[in-house]
């Protein structure tokens, strides 16, 4: 694979990972966090490709295989298993005023 394509995979993977982490850090709600995990998935796929197509990137490739599994769980949890994002789940009884 040519150097330009490898660079594109590397920098897309890094940038998409940063963007997704920023969205998660903003705590914008279930749906937006779910879409951040979709971005994480694309980041992992790019870095898996970069890692295994690059002579020195196998460690990053394997790391992102693990991260891909985690990110797919995040997509499922936040976009498919979350139910109605408008409903809040109480974890403890709130005191009445």
PDB file of N, CA, C and O in Angstrom, residues 24-87:
ATOM      1  N   UNK A  24     -17.803  12.046  23.890  1.00  0.00           N
ATOM      2  CA  UNK A  24     -18.128  11.290  25.104  1.00  0.00           C
ATOM      3  C   UNK A  24     -17.888  12.148  26.337  1.00  0.00           C
ATOM      4  O   UNK A  24     -18.697  12.161  27.270  1.00  0.00           O
ATOM      5  N   UNK A  25     -16.804  12.932  26.355  1.00  0.00           N
ATOM      6  CA  UNK A  25     -16.471  13.741  27.528  1.00  0.00           C
ATOM      7  C   UNK A  25     -17.500  14.842  27.789  1.00  0.00           C
ATOM      8  O   UNK A  25     -17.630  15.310  28.914  1.00  0.00           O
ATOM      9  N   UNK A  26     -18.218  15.253  26.761  1.00  0.00           N
ATOM     10  CA  UNK A  26     -19.233  16.297  26.927  1.00  0.00           C
ATOM     11  C   UNK A  26     -20.517  15.790  27.581  1.00  0.00           C
ATOM     12  O   UNK A  26     -21.342  16.590  28.007  1.00  0.00           O
ATOM     13  N   UNK A  27     -20.673  14.456  27.646  1.00  0.00           N
ATOM     14  CA  UNK A  27     -21.842  13.846  28.291  1.00  0.00           C
ATOM     15  C   UNK A  27     -23.144  14.457  27.750  1.00  0.00           C
ATOM     16  O   UNK A  27     -23.954  14.981  28.490  1.00  0.00           O
ATOM     17  N   UNK A  28     -23.311  14.370  26.434  1.00  0.00           N
ATOM     18  CA  UNK A  28     -24.441  14.996  25.755  1.00  0.00           C
ATOM     19  C   UNK A  28     -25.693  14.123  25.709  1.00  0.00           C
ATOM     20  O   UNK A  28     -26.685  14.503  25.112  1.00  0.00           O
ATOM     21  N   UNK A  29     -25.642  12.973  26.296  1.00  0.00           N
ATOM     22  CA  UNK A  29     -26.800  12.090  26.315  1.00  0.00           C
ATOM     23  C   UNK A  29     -26.517  10.773  25.618  1.00  0.00           C
ATOM     24  O   UNK A  29     -25.487  10.580  24.971  1.00  0.00           O
ATOM     25  N   UNK A  30     -27.471   9.874  25.750  1.00  0.00           N
ATOM     26  CA  UNK A  30     -27.313   8.506  25.277  1.00  0.00           C
ATOM     27  C   UNK A  30     -27.100   8.444  23.769  1.00  0.00           C
ATOM     28  O   UNK A  30     -26.173   7.789  23.291  1.00  0.00           O
ATOM     29  N   UNK A  31     -27.926   9.096  23.003  1.00  0.00           N
ATOM     30  CA  UNK A  31     -27.847   8.986  21.545  1.00  0.00           C
ATOM     31  C   UNK A  31     -26.546   9.560  21.006  1.00  0.00           C
ATOM     32  O   UNK A  31     -25.870   8.935  20.173  1.00  0.00           O
ATOM     33  N   UNK A  32     -26.162  10.721  21.467  1.00  0.00           N
ATOM     34  CA  UNK A  32     -24.916  11.336  20.971  1.00  0.00           C
ATOM     35  C   UNK A  32     -23.698  10.524  21.410  1.00  0.00           C
ATOM     36  O   UNK A  32     -22.731  10.392  20.653  1.00  0.00           O
ATOM     37  N   UNK A  33     -23.742   9.967  22.598  1.00  0.00           N
ATOM     38  CA  UNK A  33     -22.653   9.092  23.032  1.00  0.00           C
ATOM     39  C   UNK A  33     -22.602   7.844  22.160  1.00  0.00           C
ATOM     40  O   UNK A  33     -21.521   7.377  21.787  1.00  0.00           O
ATOM     41  N   UNK A  34     -23.759   7.317  21.797  1.00  0.00           N
ATOM     42  CA  UNK A  34     -23.804   6.167  20.892  1.00  0.00           C
ATOM     43  C   UNK A  34     -23.161   6.471  19.554  1.00  0.00           C
ATOM     44  O   UNK A  34     -22.396   5.662  19.018  1.00  0.00           O
ATOM     45  N   UNK A  35     -23.438   7.651  19.010  1.00  0.00           N
ATOM     46  CA  UNK A  35     -22.818   8.038  17.740  1.00  0.00           C
ATOM     47  C   UNK A  35     -21.323   8.282  17.904  1.00  0.00           C
ATOM     48  O   UNK A  35     -20.548   8.037  16.973  1.00  0.00           O
ATOM     49  N   UNK A  36     -20.899   8.712  19.074  1.00  0.00           N
ATOM     50  CA  UNK A  36     -19.456   8.827  19.326  1.00  0.00           C
ATOM     51  C   UNK A  36     -18.804   7.450  19.248  1.00  0.00           C
ATOM     52  O   UNK A  36     -17.698   7.308  18.707  1.00  0.00           O
ATOM     53  N   UNK A  37     -19.498   6.424  19.746  1.00  0.00           N
ATOM     54  CA  UNK A  37     -18.956   5.066  19.644  1.00  0.00           C
ATOM     55  C   UNK A  37     -18.897   4.599  18.193  1.00  0.00           C
ATOM     56  O   UNK A  37     -17.998   3.845  17.808  1.00  0.00           O
ATOM     57  N   UNK A  38     -19.828   5.038  17.359  1.00  0.00           N
ATOM     58  CA  UNK A  38     -19.748   4.739  15.923  1.00  0.00           C
ATOM     59  C   UNK A  38     -18.470   5.348  15.346  1.00  0.00           C
ATOM     60  O   UNK A  38     -17.758   4.710  14.557  1.00  0.00           O
ATOM     61  N   UNK A  39     -18.168   6.581  15.741  1.00  0.00           N
ATOM     62  CA  UNK A  39     -16.931   7.225  15.285  1.00  0.00           C
ATOM     63  C   UNK A  39     -15.719   6.452  15.804  1.00  0.00           C
ATOM     64  O   UNK A  39     -14.742   6.243  15.082  1.00  0.00           O
ATOM     65  N   UNK A  40     -15.782   5.996  17.070  1.00  0.00           N
ATOM     66  CA  UNK A  40     -14.697   5.173  17.612  1.00  0.00           C
ATOM     67  C   UNK A  40     -14.501   3.907  16.768  1.00  0.00           C
ATOM     68  O   UNK A  40     -13.367   3.469  16.549  1.00  0.00           O
ATOM     69  N   UNK A  41     -15.597   3.295  16.317  1.00  0.00           N
ATOM     70  CA  UNK A  41     -15.494   2.096  15.480  1.00  0.00           C
ATOM     71  C   UNK A  41     -14.725   2.410  14.196  1.00  0.00           C
ATOM     72  O   UNK A  41     -13.835   1.657  13.799  1.00  0.00           O
ATOM     73  N   UNK A  42     -15.052   3.537  13.552  1.00  0.00           N
ATOM     74  CA  UNK A  42     -14.337   3.878  12.313  1.00  0.00           C
ATOM     75  C   UNK A  42     -12.860   4.159  12.597  1.00  0.00           C
ATOM     76  O   UNK A  42     -11.999   3.807  11.789  1.00  0.00           O
ATOM     77  N   UNK A  43     -12.586   4.764  13.738  1.00  0.00           N
ATOM     78  CA  UNK A  43     -11.201   5.018  14.133  1.00  0.00           C
ATOM     79  C   UNK A  43     -10.453   3.701  14.310  1.00  0.00           C
ATOM     80  O   UNK A  43      -9.338   3.530  13.811  1.00  0.00           O
ATOM     81  N   UNK A  44     -11.077   2.756  15.011  1.00  0.00           N
ATOM     82  CA  UNK A  44     -10.443   1.458  15.228  1.00  0.00           C
ATOM     83  C   UNK A  44     -10.196   0.730  13.917  1.00  0.00           C
ATOM     84  O   UNK A  44      -9.134   0.134  13.714  1.00  0.00           O
ATOM     85  N   UNK A  45     -11.170   0.773  13.007  1.00  0.00           N
ATOM     86  CA  UNK A  45     -10.999   0.099  11.719  1.00  0.00           C
ATOM     87  C   UNK A  45      -9.835   0.702  10.937  1.00  0.00           C
ATOM     88  O   UNK A  45      -9.034  -0.032  10.343  1.00  0.00           O
ATOM     89  N   UNK A  46      -9.742   2.029  10.947  1.00  0.00           N
ATOM     90  CA  UNK A  46      -8.637   2.685  10.242  1.00  0.00           C
ATOM     91  C   UNK A  46      -7.297   2.310  10.855  1.00  0.00           C
ATOM     92  O   UNK A  46      -6.327   2.024  10.130  1.00  0.00           O
ATOM     93  N   UNK A  47      -7.224   2.281  12.173  1.00  0.00           N
ATOM     94  CA  UNK A  47      -5.953   1.981  12.826  1.00  0.00           C
ATOM     95  C   UNK A  47      -5.603   0.495  12.773  1.00  0.00           C
ATOM     96  O   UNK A  47      -4.419   0.137  12.792  1.00  0.00           O
ATOM     97  N   UNK A  48      -6.605  -0.374  12.675  1.00  0.00           N
ATOM     98  CA  UNK A  48      -6.329  -1.796  12.439  1.00  0.00           C
ATOM     99  C   UNK A  48      -5.693  -1.947  11.058  1.00  0.00           C
ATOM    100  O   UNK A  48      -4.668  -2.620  10.900  1.00  0.00           O
ATOM    101  N   UNK A  49      -6.300  -1.319  10.061  1.00  0.00           N
ATOM    102  CA  UNK A  49      -5.745  -1.390   8.707  1.00  0.00           C
ATOM    103  C   UNK A  49      -4.338  -0.810   8.678  1.00  0.00           C
ATOM    104  O   UNK A  49      -3.409  -1.430   8.139  1.00  0.00           O
ATOM    105  N   UNK A  50      -4.161   0.363   9.271  1.00  0.00           N
ATOM    106  CA  UNK A  50      -2.839   0.986   9.301  1.00  0.00           C
ATOM    107  C   UNK A  50      -1.832   0.077   9.999  1.00  0.00           C
ATOM    108  O   UNK A  50      -0.714  -0.118   9.530  1.00  0.00           O
ATOM    109  N   UNK A  51      -2.236  -0.476  11.133  1.00  0.00           N
ATOM    110  CA  UNK A  51      -1.317  -1.289  11.920  1.00  0.00           C
ATOM    111  C   UNK A  51      -0.832  -2.528  11.201  1.00  0.00           C
ATOM    112  O   UNK A  51       0.348  -2.879  11.274  1.00  0.00           O
ATOM    113  N   UNK A  52      -1.725  -3.190  10.485  1.00  0.00           N
ATOM    114  CA  UNK A  52      -1.323  -4.432   9.833  1.00  0.00           C
ATOM    115  C   UNK A  52      -0.754  -4.224   8.432  1.00  0.00           C
ATOM    116  O   UNK A  52      -0.109  -5.116   7.895  1.00  0.00           O
ATOM    117  N   UNK A  53      -0.974  -3.057   7.843  1.00  0.00           N
ATOM    118  CA  UNK A  53      -0.388  -2.755   6.541  1.00  0.00           C
ATOM    119  C   UNK A  53       0.955  -2.038   6.660  1.00  0.00           C
ATOM    120  O   UNK A  53       1.686  -1.925   5.698  1.00  0.00           O
ATOM    121  N   UNK A  54       1.258  -1.569   7.858  1.00  0.00           N
ATOM    122  CA  UNK A  54       2.495  -0.860   8.141  1.00  0.00           C
ATOM    123  C   UNK A  54       3.480  -1.871   8.735  1.00  0.00           C
ATOM    124  O   UNK A  54       3.124  -2.679   9.573  1.00  0.00           O
ATOM    125  N   UNK A  55       4.718  -1.812   8.325  1.00  0.00           N
ATOM    126  CA  UNK A  55       5.721  -2.769   8.805  1.00  0.00           C
ATOM    127  C   UNK A  55       5.962  -2.695  10.312  1.00  0.00           C
ATOM    128  O   UNK A  55       6.385  -3.671  10.915  1.00  0.00           O
ATOM    129  N   UNK A  56       5.707  -1.556  10.925  1.00  0.00           N
ATOM    130  CA  UNK A  56       6.022  -1.385  12.344  1.00  0.00           C
ATOM    131  C   UNK A  56       4.798  -1.128  13.205  1.00  0.00           C
ATOM    132  O   UNK A  56       4.919  -0.666  14.336  1.00  0.00           O
ATOM    133  N   UNK A  57       3.598  -1.419  12.719  1.00  0.00           N
ATOM    134  CA  UNK A  57       2.404  -1.027  13.453  1.00  0.00           C
ATOM    135  C   UNK A  57       1.548  -2.149  13.986  1.00  0.00           C
ATOM    136  O   UNK A  57       0.397  -1.928  14.344  1.00  0.00           O
ATOM    137  N   UNK A  58       2.074  -3.367  14.074  1.00  0.00           N
ATOM    138  CA  UNK A  58       1.244  -4.493  14.511  1.00  0.00           C
ATOM    139  C   UNK A  58       0.685  -4.287  15.921  1.00  0.00           C
ATOM    140  O   UNK A  58      -0.455  -4.666  16.207  1.00  0.00           O
ATOM    141  N   UNK A  59       1.454  -3.675  16.803  1.00  0.00           N
ATOM    142  CA  UNK A  59       0.970  -3.436  18.172  1.00  0.00           C
ATOM    143  C   UNK A  59      -0.258  -2.546  18.188  1.00  0.00           C
ATOM    144  O   UNK A  59      -1.236  -2.824  18.897  1.00  0.00           O
ATOM    145  N   UNK A  60      -0.235  -1.489  17.389  1.00  0.00           N
ATOM    146  CA  UNK A  60      -1.401  -0.600  17.278  1.00  0.00           C
ATOM    147  C   UNK A  60      -2.568  -1.355  16.649  1.00  0.00           C
ATOM    148  O   UNK A  60      -3.724  -1.183  17.035  1.00  0.00           O
ATOM    149  N   UNK A  61      -2.269  -2.195  15.669  1.00  0.00           N
ATOM    150  CA  UNK A  61      -3.314  -3.001  15.039  1.00  0.00           C
ATOM    151  C   UNK A  61      -4.013  -3.899  16.044  1.00  0.00           C
ATOM    152  O   UNK A  61      -5.240  -3.924  16.129  1.00  0.00           O
ATOM    153  N   UNK A  62      -3.236  -4.632  16.839  1.00  0.00           N
ATOM    154  CA  UNK A  62      -3.830  -5.527  17.837  1.00  0.00           C
ATOM    155  C   UNK A  62      -4.561  -4.759  18.933  1.00  0.00           C
ATOM    156  O   UNK A  62      -5.621  -5.179  19.399  1.00  0.00           O
ATOM    157  N   UNK A  63      -3.997  -3.638  19.345  1.00  0.00           N
ATOM    158  CA  UNK A  63      -4.683  -2.817  20.347  1.00  0.00           C
ATOM    159  C   UNK A  63      -6.056  -2.414  19.833  1.00  0.00           C
ATOM    160  O   UNK A  63      -7.047  -2.460  20.560  1.00  0.00           O
ATOM    161  N   UNK A  64      -6.136  -2.051  18.574  1.00  0.00           N
ATOM    162  CA  UNK A  64      -7.393  -1.588  18.013  1.00  0.00           C
ATOM    163  C   UNK A  64      -8.355  -2.721  17.704  1.00  0.00           C
ATOM    164  O   UNK A  64      -9.560  -2.491  17.596  1.00  0.00           O
ATOM    165  N   UNK A  65      -7.871  -3.945  17.582  1.00  0.00           N
ATOM    166  CA  UNK A  65      -8.784  -5.090  17.518  1.00  0.00           C
ATOM    167  C   UNK A  65      -9.553  -5.162  18.840  1.00  0.00           C
ATOM    168  O   UNK A  65     -10.782  -5.303  18.860  1.00  0.00           O
ATOM    169  N   UNK A  66      -8.833  -5.023  19.951  1.00  0.00           N
ATOM    170  CA  UNK A  66      -9.496  -5.007  21.263  1.00  0.00           C
ATOM    171  C   UNK A  66     -10.416  -3.815  21.421  1.00  0.00           C
ATOM    172  O   UNK A  66     -11.542  -3.948  21.906  1.00  0.00           O
ATOM    173  N   UNK A  67      -9.957  -2.649  21.008  1.00  0.00           N
ATOM    174  CA  UNK A  67     -10.790  -1.449  21.111  1.00  0.00           C
ATOM    175  C   UNK A  67     -12.026  -1.543  20.219  1.00  0.00           C
ATOM    176  O   UNK A  67     -13.106  -1.058  20.587  1.00  0.00           O
ATOM    177  N   UNK A  68     -11.898  -2.189  19.061  1.00  0.00           N
ATOM    178  CA  UNK A  68     -13.050  -2.371  18.181  1.00  0.00           C
ATOM    179  C   UNK A  68     -14.143  -3.164  18.885  1.00  0.00           C
ATOM    180  O   UNK A  68     -15.323  -2.810  18.817  1.00  0.00           O
ATOM    181  N   UNK A  69     -13.756  -4.220  19.584  1.00  0.00           N
ATOM    182  CA  UNK A  69     -14.737  -5.028  20.330  1.00  0.00           C
ATOM    183  C   UNK A  69     -15.422  -4.169  21.386  1.00  0.00           C
ATOM    184  O   UNK A  69     -16.651  -4.174  21.515  1.00  0.00           O
ATOM    185  N   UNK A  70     -14.637  -3.405  22.133  1.00  0.00           N
ATOM    186  CA  UNK A  70     -15.197  -2.515  23.154  1.00  0.00           C
ATOM    187  C   UNK A  70     -16.126  -1.487  22.519  1.00  0.00           C
ATOM    188  O   UNK A  70     -17.230  -1.217  23.025  1.00  0.00           O
ATOM    189  N   UNK A  71     -15.725  -0.915  21.399  1.00  0.00           N
ATOM    190  CA  UNK A  71     -16.525   0.121  20.743  1.00  0.00           C
ATOM    191  C   UNK A  71     -17.820  -0.426  20.165  1.00  0.00           C
ATOM    192  O   UNK A  71     -18.860   0.247  20.208  1.00  0.00           O
ATOM    193  N   UNK A  72     -17.796  -1.643  19.646  1.00  0.00           N
ATOM    194  CA  UNK A  72     -19.029  -2.265  19.145  1.00  0.00           C
ATOM    195  C   UNK A  72     -19.995  -2.487  20.308  1.00  0.00           C
ATOM    196  O   UNK A  72     -21.210  -2.276  20.168  1.00  0.00           O
ATOM    197  N   UNK A  73     -19.477  -2.879  21.460  1.00  0.00           N
ATOM    198  CA  UNK A  73     -20.325  -3.011  22.655  1.00  0.00           C
ATOM    199  C   UNK A  73     -20.923  -1.652  23.010  1.00  0.00           C
ATOM    200  O   UNK A  73     -22.104  -1.557  23.346  1.00  0.00           O
ATOM    201  N   UNK A  74     -20.133  -0.587  22.912  1.00  0.00           N
ATOM    202  CA  UNK A  74     -20.647   0.761  23.179  1.00  0.00           C
ATOM    203  C   UNK A  74     -21.750   1.157  22.220  1.00  0.00           C
ATOM    204  O   UNK A  74     -22.767   1.720  22.624  1.00  0.00           O
ATOM    205  N   UNK A  75     -21.571   0.853  20.934  1.00  0.00           N
ATOM    206  CA  UNK A  75     -22.616   1.153  19.944  1.00  0.00           C
ATOM    207  C   UNK A  75     -23.890   0.407  20.316  1.00  0.00           C
ATOM    208  O   UNK A  75     -24.984   0.990  20.351  1.00  0.00           O
ATOM    209  N   UNK A  76     -23.764  -0.884  20.599  1.00  0.00           N
ATOM    210  CA  UNK A  76     -24.943  -1.677  20.968  1.00  0.00           C
ATOM    211  C   UNK A  76     -25.611  -1.113  22.221  1.00  0.00           C
ATOM    212  O   UNK A  76     -26.815  -0.896  22.251  1.00  0.00           O
ATOM    213  N   UNK A  77     -24.801  -0.855  23.234  1.00  0.00           N
ATOM    214  CA  UNK A  77     -25.342  -0.399  24.516  1.00  0.00           C
ATOM    215  C   UNK A  77     -26.055   0.941  24.402  1.00  0.00           C
ATOM    216  O   UNK A  77     -27.130   1.135  24.957  1.00  0.00           O
ATOM    217  N   UNK A  78     -25.457   1.889  23.692  1.00  0.00           N
ATOM    218  CA  UNK A  78     -26.003   3.237  23.653  1.00  0.00           C
ATOM    219  C   UNK A  78     -27.024   3.468  22.548  1.00  0.00           C
ATOM    220  O   UNK A  78     -27.871   4.339  22.672  1.00  0.00           O
ATOM    221  N   UNK A  79     -26.939   2.715  21.440  1.00  0.00           N
ATOM    222  CA  UNK A  79     -27.872   2.965  20.339  1.00  0.00           C
ATOM    223  C   UNK A  79     -28.961   1.914  20.208  1.00  0.00           C
ATOM    224  O   UNK A  79     -30.028   2.205  19.680  1.00  0.00           O
ATOM    225  N   UNK A  80     -28.705   0.687  20.671  1.00  0.00           N
ATOM    226  CA  UNK A  80     -29.692  -0.365  20.482  1.00  0.00           C
ATOM    227  C   UNK A  80     -30.328  -0.851  21.776  1.00  0.00           C
ATOM    228  O   UNK A  80     -31.515  -1.143  21.796  1.00  0.00           O
ATOM    229  N   UNK A  81     -29.586  -0.940  22.852  1.00  0.00           N
ATOM    230  CA  UNK A  81     -30.108  -1.484  24.097  1.00  0.00           C
ATOM    231  C   UNK A  81     -30.557  -0.412  25.079  1.00  0.00           C
ATOM    232  O   UNK A  81     -31.109  -0.727  26.125  1.00  0.00           O
ATOM    233  N   UNK A  82     -30.357   0.853  24.743  1.00  0.00           N
ATOM    234  CA  UNK A  82     -30.641   1.933  25.689  1.00  0.00           C
ATOM    235  C   UNK A  82     -32.132   2.196  25.852  1.00  0.00           C
ATOM    236  O   UNK A  82     -32.544   2.804  26.824  1.00  0.00           O
ATOM    237  N   UNK A  83     -32.933   1.763  24.912  1.00  0.00           N
ATOM    238  CA  UNK A  83     -34.360   2.051  24.999  1.00  0.00           C
ATOM    239  C   UNK A  83     -34.624   3.507  24.668  1.00  0.00           C
ATOM    240  O   UNK A  83     -33.928   4.115  23.869  1.00  0.00           O
ATOM    241  N   UNK A  84     -35.595   4.078  25.307  1.00  0.00           N
ATOM    242  CA  UNK A  84     -35.979   5.461  25.053  1.00  0.00           C
ATOM    243  C   UNK A  84     -34.989   6.396  25.744  1.00  0.00           C
ATOM    244  O   UNK A  84     -34.920   6.449  26.967  1.00  0.00           O
ATOM    245  N   UNK A  85     -34.190   7.164  24.970  1.00  0.00           N
ATOM    246  CA  UNK A  85     -33.188   8.036  25.594  1.00  0.00           C
ATOM    247  C   UNK A  85     -33.795   9.175  26.399  1.00  0.00           C
ATOM    248  O   UNK A  85     -33.114   9.800  27.184  1.00  0.00           O
ATOM    249  N   UNK A  86     -35.100   9.431  26.228  1.00  0.00           N
ATOM    250  CA  UNK A  86     -35.741  10.508  26.971  1.00  0.00           C
ATOM    251  C   UNK A  86     -36.069  10.096  28.404  1.00  0.00           C
ATOM    252  O   UNK A  86     -36.263  10.928  29.269  1.00  0.00           O
ATOM    253  N   UNK A  87     -36.158   8.781  28.648  1.00  0.00           N
ATOM    254  CA  UNK A  87     -36.451   8.294  29.992  1.00  0.00           C
ATOM    255  C   UNK A  87     -35.161   8.190  30.781  1.00  0.00           C
ATOM    256  O   UNK A  87     -34.163   7.711  30.285  1.00  0.00           O
TER     257      UNK A  87
END
